[in-house]
GROMACS .gro file of C-alpha atoms in nm:
model
  504
    1MET     CA    1   9.102   8.118   7.278
    2VAL     CA    2   9.035   7.772   7.128
    3SER     CA    3   9.266   7.613   6.885
    4VAL     CA    4   9.145   7.324   6.673
    5PHE     CA    5   9.420   7.115   6.506
    6PHE     CA    6   9.344   6.869   6.226
    7PRO     CA    7   9.637   6.625   6.225
    8ASP     CA    8   9.488   6.412   5.945
    9LEU     CA    9   9.293   6.674   5.748
   10ALA     CA   10   9.426   6.569   5.410
   11MET     CA   11   9.357   6.193   5.467
   12ASP     CA   12   9.016   6.253   5.626
   13ARG     CA   13   8.910   6.475   5.339
   14TRP     CA   14   9.032   6.223   5.085
   15ARG     CA   15   8.843   5.939   5.265
   16ARG     CA   16   8.526   6.141   5.285
   17ILE     CA   17   8.532   6.233   4.910
   18THR     CA   18   8.642   5.891   4.793
   19ALA     CA   19   8.379   5.708   4.997
   20ALA     CA   20   8.100   5.902   4.810
   21GLN     CA   21   8.247   5.800   4.465
   22ARG     CA   22   8.393   5.448   4.502
   23THR     CA   23   8.498   5.179   4.739
   24LEU     CA   24   8.776   5.262   4.976
   25PRO     CA   25   9.082   5.039   5.002
   26ASP     CA   26   9.078   4.775   5.291
   27GLU     CA   27   9.186   4.917   5.642
   28ALA     CA   28   9.494   4.707   5.632
   29VAL     CA   29   9.625   4.853   5.311
   30PRO     CA   30   9.860   5.156   5.363
   31VAL     CA   31   9.739   5.465   5.173
   32VAL     CA   32   9.949   5.771   5.103
   33LEU     CA   33   9.862   6.098   4.940
   34VAL     CA   34  10.145   6.235   4.726
   35THR     CA   35  10.273   6.568   4.595
   36THR     CA   36  10.541   6.649   4.345
   37GLY     CA   37  10.893   6.686   4.493
   38ALA     CA   38  11.224   6.780   4.353
   39HIS     CA   39  11.313   6.415   4.279
   40GLY     CA   40  10.968   6.276   4.200
   41PRO     CA   41  10.649   6.222   4.410
   42VAL     CA   42  10.684   6.243   4.780
   43VAL     CA   43  10.441   6.135   5.058
   44HIS     CA   44  10.221   6.428   5.179
   45ALA     CA   45   9.985   6.227   5.410
   46VAL     CA   46   9.970   5.879   5.546
   47SER     CA   47   9.685   5.662   5.663
   48GLY     CA   48   9.674   5.482   6.000
   49ALA     CA   49   9.790   5.158   5.842
   50GLY     CA   50  10.084   5.341   5.685
   51VAL     CA   51  10.180   5.503   6.009
   52ALA     CA   52  10.180   5.159   6.175
   53ARG     CA   53  10.425   5.039   5.900
   54GLY     CA   54  10.656   5.334   5.966
   55ILE     CA   55  10.581   5.544   5.658
   56ILE     CA   56  10.658   5.903   5.723
   57CYS     CA   57  10.573   6.223   5.529
   58GLY     CA   58  10.838   6.354   5.302
   59ALA     CA   59  10.970   6.010   5.193
   60ARG     CA   60  10.990   5.940   4.825
   61VAL     CA   61  10.715   5.720   4.686
   62VAL     CA   62  10.942   5.485   4.499
   63ASP     CA   63  11.135   5.413   4.810
   64VAL     CA   64  10.818   5.336   5.001
   65GLN     CA   65  10.681   5.113   4.728
   66ALA     CA   66  11.000   4.917   4.721
   67ILE     CA   67  10.943   4.825   5.084
   68HIS     CA   68  10.564   4.799   5.070
   69PRO     CA   69  10.455   4.670   4.737
   70ASP     CA   70  10.079   4.686   4.837
   71LEU     CA   71  10.109   5.064   4.890
   72HIS     CA   72   9.795   5.252   4.768
   73VAL     CA   73   9.898   5.590   4.617
   74GLU     CA   74   9.660   5.884   4.556
   75GLN     CA   75   9.724   6.238   4.444
   76ALA     CA   76   9.696   6.502   4.726
   77ASP     CA   77   9.480   6.818   4.677
   78VAL     CA   78   9.666   7.079   4.886
   79GLN     CA   79   9.467   7.367   4.760
   80GLY     CA   80   9.140   7.193   4.818
   81ASP     CA   81   9.247   7.115   5.181
   82GLN     CA   82   9.319   7.497   5.237
   83ALA     CA   83   8.991   7.588   5.082
   84MET     CA   84   8.815   7.342   5.316
   85LEU     CA   85   8.993   7.503   5.612
   86LYS     CA   86   8.867   7.852   5.512
   87ARG     CA   87   8.513   7.709   5.490
   88LEU     CA   88   8.535   7.540   5.819
   89ALA     CA   89   8.660   7.872   5.979
   90ILE     CA   90   8.335   8.041   5.854
   91TRP     CA   91   8.126   7.744   5.953
   92ALA     CA   92   8.279   7.745   6.305
   93ARG     CA   93   8.123   8.090   6.366
   94ARG     CA   94   7.829   7.891   6.506
   95TRP     CA   95   8.024   7.907   6.835
   96CYS     CA   96   8.172   8.265   6.817
   97PRO     CA   97   8.200   8.537   6.565
   98TRP     CA   98   8.582   8.564   6.555
   99THR     CA   99   8.743   8.266   6.383
  100VAL     CA  100   9.041   8.246   6.142
  101ALA     CA  101   9.188   7.956   5.941
  102GLU     CA  102   9.552   7.848   5.996
  103HIS     CA  103   9.747   7.618   5.768
  104ASP     CA  104   9.655   7.310   5.971
  105GLY     CA  105   9.368   7.419   6.192
  106ILE     CA  106   9.126   7.683   6.310
  107LEU     CA  107   9.165   7.948   6.586
  108MET     CA  108   8.860   8.085   6.766
  109ASP     CA  109   8.820   8.375   7.009
  110VAL     CA  110   8.535   8.237   7.233
  111ARG     CA  111   8.548   8.506   7.501
  112GLY     CA  112   8.198   8.562   7.629
  113ALA     CA  113   8.051   8.273   7.426
  114ALA     CA  114   8.118   7.961   7.644
  115HIS     CA  115   7.816   8.017   7.877
  116LEU     CA  116   7.583   7.992   7.569
  117PHE     CA  117   7.679   7.629   7.538
  118GLY     CA  118   7.674   7.531   7.906
  119GLY     CA  119   8.035   7.611   7.988
  120GLU     CA  120   8.384   7.570   7.849
  121ALA     CA  121   8.390   7.193   7.879
  122GLN     CA  122   8.044   7.151   7.710
  123MET     CA  123   8.161   7.383   7.430
  124LEU     CA  124   8.469   7.179   7.357
  125HIS     CA  125   8.266   6.864   7.366
  126ASP     CA  126   8.012   7.014   7.118
  127MET     CA  127   8.297   7.114   6.888
  128ASN     CA  128   8.462   6.774   6.905
  129MET     CA  129   8.138   6.596   6.829
  130ARG     CA  130   8.045   6.814   6.530
  131PHE     CA  131   8.386   6.773   6.366
  132ALA     CA  132   8.373   6.403   6.427
  133ILE     CA  133   8.027   6.398   6.244
  134GLN     CA  134   8.197   6.552   5.943
  135GLY     CA  135   8.462   6.273   5.946
  136LEU     CA  136   8.745   6.496   6.078
  137ARG     CA  137   8.972   6.400   6.361
  138ALA     CA  138   9.034   6.714   6.569
  139ARG     CA  139   9.255   6.803   6.859
  140LEU     CA  140   9.126   7.093   7.077
  141ALA     CA  141   9.261   7.305   7.348
  142MET     CA  142   9.144   7.625   7.534
  143ALA     CA  143   9.383   7.881   7.679
  144PRO     CA  144   9.395   8.250   7.754
  145THR     CA  145   9.632   8.326   7.464
  146ARG     CA  146   9.634   8.211   7.109
  147GLY     CA  147   9.996   8.087   7.132
  148ALA     CA  148   9.914   7.878   7.443
  149ALA     CA  149   9.605   7.730   7.275
  150GLN     CA  150   9.802   7.645   6.957
  151MET     CA  151  10.071   7.480   7.157
  152LEU     CA  152   9.840   7.270   7.378
  153ALA     CA  153   9.631   7.155   7.078
  154ARG     CA  154   9.932   7.016   6.902
  155PHE     CA  155  10.153   6.897   7.198
  156GLY     CA  156   9.916   6.883   7.501
  157THR     CA  157   9.640   6.658   7.616
  158GLN     CA  158   9.320   6.643   7.404
  159GLY     CA  159   9.057   6.884   7.520
  160VAL     CA  160   9.259   7.055   7.785
  161ILE     CA  161   9.134   7.378   7.935
  162CYS     CA  162   9.403   7.606   8.069
  163GLY     CA  163   9.316   7.890   8.303
  164THR     CA  164   9.492   8.224   8.314
  165GLN     CA  165   9.692   8.143   8.629
  166ASP     CA  166   9.800   7.805   8.507
  167VAL     CA  167   9.964   7.901   8.172
  168GLY     CA  168  10.321   7.879   8.287
  169ASN     CA  169  10.278   7.537   8.466
  170VAL     CA  170  10.075   7.378   8.177
  171LEU     CA  171  10.312   7.495   7.910
  172ALA     CA  172  10.636   7.414   8.103
  173PRO     CA  173  10.666   7.041   8.014
  174LEU     CA  174  10.598   7.100   7.641
  175PRO     CA  175  10.899   7.081   7.401
  176VAL     CA  176  11.040   7.396   7.258
  177ALA     CA  177  10.914   7.279   6.913
  178ALA     CA  178  10.564   7.357   7.041
  179LEU     CA  179  10.652   7.721   6.972
  180ARG     CA  180  10.633   7.627   6.597
  181LEU     CA  181  10.992   7.732   6.540
  182PRO     CA  182  11.196   7.642   6.232
  183PRO     CA  183  11.390   7.313   6.265
  184ASP     CA  184  11.738   7.479   6.286
  185THR     CA  185  11.618   7.698   6.575
  186VAL     CA  186  11.480   7.402   6.755
  187ARG     CA  187  11.815   7.218   6.712
  188LEU     CA  188  12.006   7.520   6.838
  189LEU     CA  189  11.797   7.548   7.155
  190GLU     CA  190  11.820   7.170   7.222
  191ARG     CA  191  12.203   7.194   7.190
  192LEU     CA  192  12.194   7.466   7.450
  193GLY     CA  193  12.006   7.230   7.671
  194LEU     CA  194  11.682   7.407   7.644
  195ARG     CA  195  11.449   7.118   7.551
  196SER     CA  196  11.127   7.227   7.716
  197ILE     CA  197  10.928   7.553   7.751
  198GLY     CA  198  10.995   7.551   8.123
  199SER     CA  199  11.372   7.546   8.081
  200LEU     CA  200  11.351   7.821   7.813
  201ALA     CA  201  11.149   8.040   8.049
  202GLU     CA  202  11.392   7.999   8.340
  203VAL     CA  203  11.699   8.116   8.135
  204PRO     CA  204  11.807   8.479   8.191
  205ARG     CA  205  11.670   8.671   7.902
  206VAL     CA  206  11.967   8.906   7.855
  207GLY     CA  207  12.181   8.643   7.700
  208LEU     CA  208  11.905   8.495   7.484
  209MET     CA  209  11.801   8.834   7.363
  210ARG     CA  210  12.150   8.905   7.241
  211ARG     CA  211  12.149   8.564   7.058
  212PHE     CA  212  11.808   8.609   6.893
  213ALA     CA  213  11.829   8.989   6.840
  214GLY     CA  214  11.827   8.953   6.453
  215VAL     CA  215  11.562   8.685   6.424
  216ALA     CA  216  11.243   8.771   6.254
  217GLU     CA  217  10.944   8.838   6.482
  218ALA     CA  218  10.740   8.541   6.354
  219ILE     CA  219  11.018   8.283   6.444
  220ASN     CA  220  11.175   8.455   6.746
  221PRO     CA  221  11.144   8.218   7.042
  222LEU     CA  222  11.153   8.480   7.302
  223LEU     CA  223  10.879   8.691   7.141
  224LEU     CA  224  10.659   8.383   7.074
  225LEU     CA  225  10.702   8.266   7.444
  226ASP     CA  226  10.600   8.618   7.560
  227ARG     CA  227  10.287   8.605   7.350
  228ALA     CA  228  10.203   8.255   7.472
  229MET     CA  229  10.251   8.358   7.829
  230GLY     CA  230  10.027   8.662   7.782
  231ARG     CA  231  10.316   8.912   7.833
  232SER     CA  232  10.265   9.086   7.499
  233ALA     CA  233   9.951   9.138   7.289
  234ASP     CA  234   9.859   8.882   7.022
  235PRO     CA  235   9.514   8.972   6.896
  236LEU     CA  236   9.310   8.762   6.647
  237ASP     CA  237   9.259   8.919   6.308
  238ALA     CA  238   8.947   8.741   6.195
  239PRO     CA  239   8.832   8.810   5.839
  240ALA     CA  240   8.485   8.972   5.804
  241GLU     CA  241   8.211   8.750   5.664
  242GLY     CA  242   8.027   8.900   5.376
  243ALA     CA  243   7.646   8.887   5.376
  244ARG     CA  244   7.527   8.589   5.173
  245TRP     CA  245   7.203   8.615   4.986
  246LEU     CA  246   7.081   8.268   4.925
  247ALA     CA  247   6.737   8.094   4.879
  248ARG     CA  248   6.711   7.718   4.903
  249VAL     CA  249   6.427   7.472   4.829
  250ARG     CA  250   6.441   7.105   4.906
  251MET     CA  251   6.203   6.874   4.714
  252ALA     CA  252   6.021   6.595   4.894
  253GLU     CA  253   6.080   6.365   4.601
  254PRO     CA  254   6.332   6.379   4.318
  255VAL     CA  255   6.211   6.579   4.016
  256ILE     CA  256   6.316   6.599   3.655
  257ASP     CA  257   6.203   6.955   3.573
  258PRO     CA  258   6.315   7.212   3.846
  259VAL     CA  259   6.167   7.515   3.666
  260PRO     CA  260   5.840   7.520   3.864
  261TRP     CA  261   6.040   7.582   4.187
  262LEU     CA  262   6.215   7.884   4.044
  263GLU     CA  263   5.932   8.132   4.115
  264GLY     CA  264   5.931   8.048   4.489
  265LEU     CA  265   6.308   8.074   4.494
  266ALA     CA  266   6.315   8.401   4.324
  267GLU     CA  267   6.053   8.557   4.543
  268ASP     CA  268   6.243   8.440   4.858
  269LEU     CA  269   6.570   8.588   4.725
  270ALA     CA  270   6.407   8.906   4.626
  271ALA     CA  271   6.247   8.944   4.979
  272GLN     CA  272   6.589   8.896   5.134
  273LEU     CA  273   6.737   9.158   4.907
  274ALA     CA  274   6.459   9.406   4.985
  275THR     CA  275   6.517   9.355   5.353
  276GLY     CA  276   6.881   9.461   5.312
  277GLU     CA  277   6.796   9.726   5.051
  278GLN     CA  278   7.021   9.550   4.802
  279GLY     CA  279   6.988   9.462   4.439
  280ALA     CA  280   7.141   9.169   4.255
  281ARG     CA  281   7.400   9.218   3.982
  282ARG     CA  282   7.502   8.854   3.945
  283LEU     CA  283   7.302   8.541   4.013
  284ARG     CA  284   7.378   8.171   4.038
  285VAL     CA  285   7.134   7.894   4.033
  286THR     CA  286   7.257   7.553   4.147
  287ILE     CA  287   7.065   7.227   4.118
  288TYR     CA  288   7.171   6.913   4.307
  289ARG     CA  289   7.105   6.564   4.177
  290VAL     CA  290   7.024   6.275   4.407
  291ASP     CA  291   7.339   6.092   4.297
  292GLY     CA  292   7.561   6.361   4.458
  293GLU     CA  293   7.632   6.561   4.131
  294TRP     CA  294   7.543   6.920   4.101
  295ARG     CA  295   7.534   7.181   3.822
  296SER     CA  296   7.529   7.563   3.846
  297ARG     CA  297   7.464   7.846   3.598
  298ASP     CA  298   7.544   8.219   3.626
  299VAL     CA  299   7.362   8.516   3.498
  300ALA     CA  300   7.423   8.893   3.526
  301THR     CA  301   7.208   9.195   3.512
  302ALA     CA  302   7.268   9.538   3.361
  303GLN     CA  303   7.161   9.720   3.675
  304ALA     CA  304   7.084   9.621   4.030
  305SER     CA  305   6.743   9.440   4.047
  306ARG     CA  306   6.531   9.247   4.288
  307ASP     CA  307   6.246   9.177   4.049
  308ALA     CA  308   6.148   8.808   4.118
  309ALA     CA  309   5.981   8.775   3.776
  310HIS     CA  310   6.293   8.912   3.612
  311PHE     CA  311   6.509   8.661   3.797
  312VAL     CA  312   6.279   8.374   3.681
  313ARG     CA  313   6.304   8.489   3.312
  314LEU     CA  314   6.678   8.507   3.328
  315VAL     CA  315   6.744   8.174   3.502
  316ALA     CA  316   6.473   7.953   3.341
  317GLY     CA  317   6.655   7.942   3.006
  318LYS     CA  318   6.976   7.841   3.172
  319LEU     CA  319   6.846   7.514   3.295
  320ASP     CA  320   6.781   7.363   2.956
  321GLY     CA  321   7.004   7.070   2.862
  322ILE     CA  322   7.115   6.980   3.212
  323ASP     CA  323   7.112   6.605   3.254
  324PRO     CA  324   6.879   6.525   3.541
  325GLY     CA  325   7.006   6.181   3.600
  326PHE     CA  326   6.775   6.017   3.858
  327GLY     CA  327   6.626   6.351   3.944
  328PHE     CA  328   6.696   6.675   4.138
  329ASP     CA  329   6.619   6.706   4.513
  330LEU     CA  330   6.772   7.048   4.605
  331MET     CA  331   6.797   7.386   4.429
  332THR     CA  332   6.948   7.719   4.538
  333LEU     CA  333   6.938   8.062   4.393
  334GLU     CA  334   7.226   8.290   4.527
  335ALA     CA  335   7.305   8.658   4.462
  336LEU     CA  336   7.684   8.657   4.413
  337ARG     CA  337   7.716   9.022   4.369
  338VAL     CA  338   7.484   9.289   4.505
  339GLU     CA  339   7.466   9.664   4.502
  340PRO     CA  340   7.278   9.906   4.726
  341LEU     CA  341   6.918   9.959   4.594
  342SER     CA  342   6.696  10.167   4.817
  343LEU     CA  343   6.331  10.105   4.850
  344ARG     CA  344   6.141  10.344   4.621
  345GLN     CA  345   5.824  10.369   4.418
  346ASP     CA  346   5.899  10.381   4.052
  347ARG     CA  347   5.602  10.594   3.929
  348LEU     CA  348   5.299  10.737   4.107
  349ASP     CA  349   5.070  10.615   3.832
  350GLY     CA  350   5.181  10.266   3.896
  351GLY     CA  351   5.351  10.236   3.552
  352ARG     CA  352   5.695  10.075   3.495
  353ASP     CA  353   6.010  10.265   3.447
  354ALA     CA  354   6.117  10.267   3.090
  355GLY     CA  355   6.479  10.242   3.188
  356ALA     CA  356   6.416   9.927   3.392
  357ASP     CA  357   6.244   9.768   3.086
  358VAL     CA  358   6.551   9.844   2.868
  359ALA     CA  359   6.779   9.693   3.135
  360ALA     CA  360   6.556   9.385   3.161
  361LEU     CA  361   6.571   9.347   2.776
  362LEU     CA  362   6.949   9.374   2.779
  363ASP     CA  363   6.968   9.114   3.054
  364ARG     CA  364   6.747   8.865   2.863
  365LEU     CA  365   6.943   8.925   2.530
  366THR     CA  366   7.267   8.871   2.704
  367ALA     CA  367   7.158   8.565   2.886
  368LYS     CA  368   7.023   8.419   2.548
  369LEU     CA  369   7.296   8.529   2.302
  370GLY     CA  370   7.604   8.559   2.526
  371PRO     CA  371   7.790   8.861   2.677
  372SER     CA  372   8.000   8.924   2.369
  373ARG     CA  373   7.700   8.946   2.134
  374VAL     CA  374   7.519   9.235   2.312
  375THR     CA  375   7.734   9.546   2.316
  376TRP     CA  376   7.721   9.922   2.308
  377ASP     CA  377   7.950  10.207   2.223
  378ALA     CA  378   8.245  10.325   2.430
  379TRP     CA  379   8.479  10.599   2.363
  380VAL     CA  380   8.854  10.580   2.363
  381GLN     CA  381   9.106  10.861   2.388
  382SER     CA  382   9.301  10.824   2.078
  383HIS     CA  383   9.447  11.022   1.788
  384LYS     CA  384   9.351  10.764   1.525
  385PRO     CA  385   8.990  10.812   1.413
  386GLU     CA  386   8.923  10.437   1.373
  387ARG     CA  387   9.019  10.383   1.741
  388VAL     CA  388   8.798  10.638   1.894
  389GLU     CA  389   8.489  10.427   1.901
  390ALA     CA  390   8.482  10.074   2.058
  391ARG     CA  391   8.230   9.812   2.145
  392VAL     CA  392   8.198   9.671   2.495
  393PRO     CA  393   7.955   9.420   2.646
  394VAL     CA  394   7.656   9.589   2.801
  395LEU     CA  395   7.706   9.416   3.129
  396ALA     CA  396   8.061   9.529   3.152
  397GLY     CA  397   7.968   9.888   3.261
  398VAL     CA  398   7.758  10.181   3.164
  399PRO     CA  399   7.760  10.363   2.821
  400ALA     CA  400   8.012  10.642   2.810
  401GLU     CA  401   7.914  10.994   2.734
  402GLY     CA  402   7.993  11.117   2.386
  403ILE     CA  403   8.321  11.305   2.342
  404GLU     CA  404   8.349  11.660   2.190
  405VAL     CA  405   8.528  11.660   1.857
  406ALA     CA  406   8.713  11.976   1.780
  407ARG     CA  407   8.679  11.932   1.400
  408GLU     CA  408   8.411  11.788   1.182
  409ARG     CA  409   8.419  11.415   1.121
  410PRO     CA  410   8.241  11.208   0.852
  411LEU     CA  411   7.933  11.012   0.945
  412ARG     CA  412   8.078  10.693   0.818
  413LEU     CA  413   8.421  10.576   0.888
  414PHE     CA  414   8.603  10.288   0.728
  415ASP     CA  415   8.802  10.051   0.955
  416PRO     CA  416   9.052   9.980   0.821
  417PRO     CA  417   9.088  10.273   0.580
  418GLU     CA  418   9.069  10.179   0.209
  419GLU     CA  419   9.368  10.259  -0.021
  420VAL     CA  420   9.299  10.476  -0.327
  421MET     CA  421   9.498  10.504  -0.652
  422VAL     CA  422   9.617  10.850  -0.712
  423LEU     CA  423   9.623  10.954  -1.078
  424TYR     CA  424   9.729  11.315  -1.026
  425ALA     CA  425   9.815  11.499  -0.707
  426VAL     CA  426   9.823  11.864  -0.628
  427PRO     CA  427  10.169  11.954  -0.498
  428GLU     CA  428  10.140  11.958  -0.115
  429GLY     CA  429   9.774  11.898  -0.144
  430PRO     CA  430   9.517  11.624  -0.211
  431PRO     CA  431   9.495  11.412  -0.524
  432ALA     CA  432   9.332  11.603  -0.806
  433ARG     CA  433   9.216  11.275  -0.958
  434PHE     CA  434   9.193  10.943  -0.781
  435SER     CA  435   9.034  10.598  -0.821
  436TRP     CA  436   8.850  10.424  -0.544
  437ARG     CA  437   8.653  10.097  -0.579
  438ARG     CA  438   8.718  10.101  -0.961
  439VAL     CA  439   8.555  10.445  -1.005
  440THR     CA  440   8.760  10.758  -1.095
  441PHE     CA  441   8.673  11.087  -0.915
  442LEU     CA  442   8.787  11.433  -1.015
  443MET     CA  443   8.834  11.674  -0.723
  444VAL     CA  444   8.673  12.021  -0.740
  445ARG     CA  445   8.755  12.158  -0.400
  446PHE     CA  446   8.928  12.061  -0.084
  447GLU     CA  447   9.003  12.173   0.278
  448GLY     CA  448   9.313  12.075   0.479
  449PRO     CA  449   9.542  11.940   0.572
  450GLU     CA  450   9.479  11.829   0.922
  451ARG     CA  451   9.787  11.646   1.048
  452ILE     CA  452   9.743  11.363   1.298
  453ALA     CA  453  10.078  11.231   1.451
  454PRO     CA  454  10.135  10.861   1.548
  455GLU     CA  455  10.066  10.762   1.899
  456TRP     CA  456  10.423  10.689   2.007
  457TRP     CA  457  10.307  10.509   2.327
  458ARG     CA  458  10.092  10.264   2.135
  459ASP     CA  459  10.201  10.242   1.766
  460ARG     CA  460  10.502  10.038   1.653
  461SER     CA  461  10.826  10.220   1.564
  462GLY     CA  462  10.829  10.357   1.210
  463THR     CA  463  10.453  10.447   1.200
  464ARG     CA  464  10.401  10.739   0.960
  465LEU     CA  465  10.196  11.054   1.028
  466ARG     CA  466   9.873  11.125   0.835
  467ASP     CA  467   9.765  11.444   0.657
  468TYR     CA  468   9.380  11.450   0.627
  469TYR     CA  469   9.187  11.644   0.354
  470LYS     CA  470   8.814  11.698   0.304
  471VAL     CA  471   8.766  11.648  -0.072
  472GLU     CA  472   8.456  11.727  -0.278
  473VAL     CA  473   8.432  11.561  -0.619
  474MET     CA  474   8.246  11.642  -0.935
  475ASP     CA  475   7.925  11.475  -0.849
  476GLY     CA  476   7.904  11.649  -0.507
  477ARG     CA  477   8.010  11.368  -0.282
  478ARG     CA  478   8.264  11.446  -0.008
  479PHE     CA  479   8.540  11.214   0.108
  480TRP     CA  480   8.783  11.224   0.395
  481LEU     CA  481   9.123  11.129   0.247
  482PHE     CA  482   9.456  11.105   0.410
  483ARG     CA  483   9.811  11.083   0.299
  484GLU     CA  484  10.019  10.842   0.507
  485GLY     CA  485  10.364  10.980   0.540
  486VAL     CA  486  10.555  11.256   0.358
  487VAL     CA  487  10.831  11.241   0.107
  488GLY     CA  488  11.176  11.207   0.263
  489ASP     CA  489  11.058  11.109   0.612
  490ALA     CA  490  11.282  10.801   0.606
  491ARG     CA  491  10.995  10.585   0.723
  492GLY     CA  492  10.921  10.395   0.401
  493GLY     CA  493  10.879  10.457   0.027
  494ASP     CA  494  10.638  10.701  -0.138
  495PRO     CA  495  10.337  10.823   0.073
  496ARG     CA  496  10.023  10.622   0.022
  497TRP     CA  497   9.665  10.756   0.003
  498PHE     CA  498   9.356  10.616   0.177
  499VAL     CA  499   8.994  10.709   0.216
  500GLN     CA  500   8.892  10.711   0.584
  501GLY     CA  501   8.528  10.804   0.544
  502VAL     CA  502   8.249  10.966   0.360
  503PHE     CA  503   8.042  11.270   0.469
  504GLY     CA  504   7.664  11.272   0.446
   0.00000   0.00000   0.00000
C-alpha cells in the first residue's frame, strides 16, 4: 500500500489558482485561509511564513490580526479541496487501478504494479516528482497494510518503504496519535504512559480490551493497531471508474470560430461510442480560451444516438454568443450520459428510420427552443378529468400509452371548468335552462349523473364532490356539465354548476 499525504493541500491549491489570476503576496507576508467558526472566522490553513511566525490552525482571525497586522486573509474552499482530492485519486490510477481519496490524501494498492516503474523506490520517486510538478507538497510511504502506510506518511520519514517483516519495528517509535485517534483517546493513552506504538503493543491486551470494549471500531486503538500490524484484514474499497467518452482537439493557433472543428470531434466521439456499442443521451461541448477561461454547453437527445452529423447540428447552435476573447486553443466534446446501443443496420434498402428522424427533429427543436417548450402528452392517474392529461418535456422520458376510460368523455375539456348560470334546474337532475358565455340553452335530454368523489390524498379539506351530466340542448350541441356539491353537505353554500367540456 502507498499512502500519499498532502499536508498543505489547501494552501498549495490556493497558490496555484491565485497565481493564474493575479499576483501572489510576497513570500515574507503570512497568508491564512479562513473558514466560518462559531465566534467568527478561524484559520483553516497557514502559509510557510505564517507557520514561522507561530500562527496555528483553529485560531481566530481577529486575534491573529491583532498580533500580525500585515496578515493576508483569503477565504478557504473546503469543498473544492475535497473535489480536487477525488480527481487526484482517479488521476493516480496511472500507477495502479485501486486508488481511493481520503480527507487529506490518497491511498493506493500498488501490489503487482511496482515492477512496471522499475521497483518500489522508483515508483515513489515518480509519484513525488509528478505531484511536485502540479505544485503539491506530498509525503509518501509504502507499507504492507493501509494503516501502516497512513501512519508512516504522516509521522514517519518521507518516502520510507516498510517491508512485511519490519512493520512492528518501524511503527514502534511513532506516537499513538499516528493511529489517527480522537484527542481524548490520545490523552487517555498518554496518561497511562502509552506514548508510542511500541509501548501500546507491549501492554497485555486483556486489560486494554476491557477498557476499550465499548469504543467504536473506527476509533478503537486496539483494532486500529491490529489492522496496521496486519493481524486483521483492512481491504481497500476503491470506487469504480466510469467509462469516459471524450474527444479532444487542440488548435495549433488560437481561433475565433471553433465550429469548423466540430465535425472532426463528433466523428471521433461517434467512433468511440460505436466501439463500446453505446449511444449518447447527453453531450457537453467545452471550449477553452488562451487566457485560461472556458465555457461549456450541454445538449440532450431524445434517444441514444451516435450520429456524428446529428451531434454537429445540435452543438453548433450552442456556440453562438460565446465571447472568444483572444481566441480558443482547445475544444472537447464529451458524452456525459450514454445508453447501450447495439450495432445494427437500420434498413436493407439503405433508407433512414422514420423514428430516428422524428427523434432528431425533437432534439433540434429542444436545443433551439428550450426543454420546456417542446412537450408531449403524459397520463396521470386521477379522478379529476382536468388532471388526467399533462404535458412533459420530450427529453424527460417516453410518451405514455393512452389509458382506457370506462365512460365516454368529451373531445374538448375546459381547464379550469367554466361556471354556468342556472335559470331552472330539474330536481335531482341537470339544469333545464342555463346560460353559458352569455347564451341561454334549453335542455332537451340528459344522461347521468356520474359522481366523482374528491381525491382525499391530494385535494384540500372541504373539497366538494361532483355530479356529471351529459346534456343535449335545443340546437343539438352536447355539453358535459357537473354540479359541485350537494345541498346540505356542510361544505359550503348552494351547489355551483360548471361546464367541463363539449362533445363533438
